[in-house]
XYZ file of C-alpha atoms in Angstrom:
75
model
C -39.538 -89.990 26.862
C -41.558 -90.005 24.128
C -41.674 -88.233 20.837
C -44.942 -87.825 18.823
C -45.060 -86.045 15.590
C -46.351 -87.625 11.995
C -45.122 -87.150 8.538
C -41.881 -86.002 7.883
C -41.580 -84.408 11.414
C -42.070 -87.861 13.081
C -38.925 -88.813 10.969
C -36.416 -87.944 13.481
C -37.977 -90.217 16.334
C -37.915 -93.497 14.458
C -34.416 -92.617 13.214
C -33.701 -92.459 17.730
C -35.735 -95.187 18.446
C -33.615 -97.765 16.017
C -30.732 -96.801 17.652
C -29.770 -99.834 20.496
C -30.722 -98.900 24.455
C -27.502 -97.464 26.051
C -28.771 -96.419 29.571
C -32.008 -96.328 31.940
C -34.250 -93.849 29.291
C -36.456 -95.069 26.831
C -38.082 -93.201 23.877
C -41.745 -94.060 22.773
C -42.376 -93.125 19.119
C -45.732 -91.989 19.008
C -47.792 -90.752 15.571
C -51.520 -90.872 16.922
C -53.264 -88.584 19.154
C -52.856 -88.264 22.750
C -50.537 -90.312 24.955
C -50.279 -94.005 26.376
C -51.919 -94.005 29.635
C -48.971 -94.603 31.121
C -47.149 -91.416 30.021
C -46.970 -89.435 33.533
C -45.217 -86.322 35.449
C -42.050 -88.076 35.260
C -41.936 -88.390 31.302
C -40.367 -85.891 28.893
C -42.673 -85.532 26.058
C -41.151 -84.321 23.054
C -43.558 -83.054 20.147
C -42.561 -82.010 16.403
C -44.089 -80.599 14.118
C -42.590 -79.059 10.743
C -45.622 -76.904 9.975
C -46.595 -76.051 14.391
C -50.159 -77.616 13.426
C -49.968 -81.430 13.326
C -53.285 -82.444 15.027
C -51.761 -85.737 16.133
C -48.601 -83.956 17.844
C -51.000 -80.633 18.954
C -53.170 -83.409 20.909
C -50.064 -84.930 22.234
C -49.090 -82.007 23.336
C -52.165 -81.181 25.269
C -52.355 -84.453 26.871
C -48.695 -84.060 28.387
C -49.721 -80.645 29.657
C -52.791 -82.443 30.978
C -50.813 -85.077 33.159
C -48.283 -82.396 34.295
C -45.218 -83.872 32.399
C -42.619 -81.851 31.108
C -43.051 -80.641 27.430
C -40.112 -79.313 24.325
C -41.443 -78.574 21.551
C -40.131 -78.619 17.848
C -41.133 -76.446 15.222
């Protein structure tokens, strides 16, 4: 899964990312524009934004949609 979010909305991803892995899933925390090149249709993208207008989060969400990824928005 990829967690996109900046500022306070991105903090939850930082906390979860520090929990030791307990299974086959991994979490990539993204605070920048777009998505890493290796993200594809099998990856869940979680987009979090307090305002719903965070530019970095919105570009990640749009990239996930274009790649056919399942998406979850938290605002």
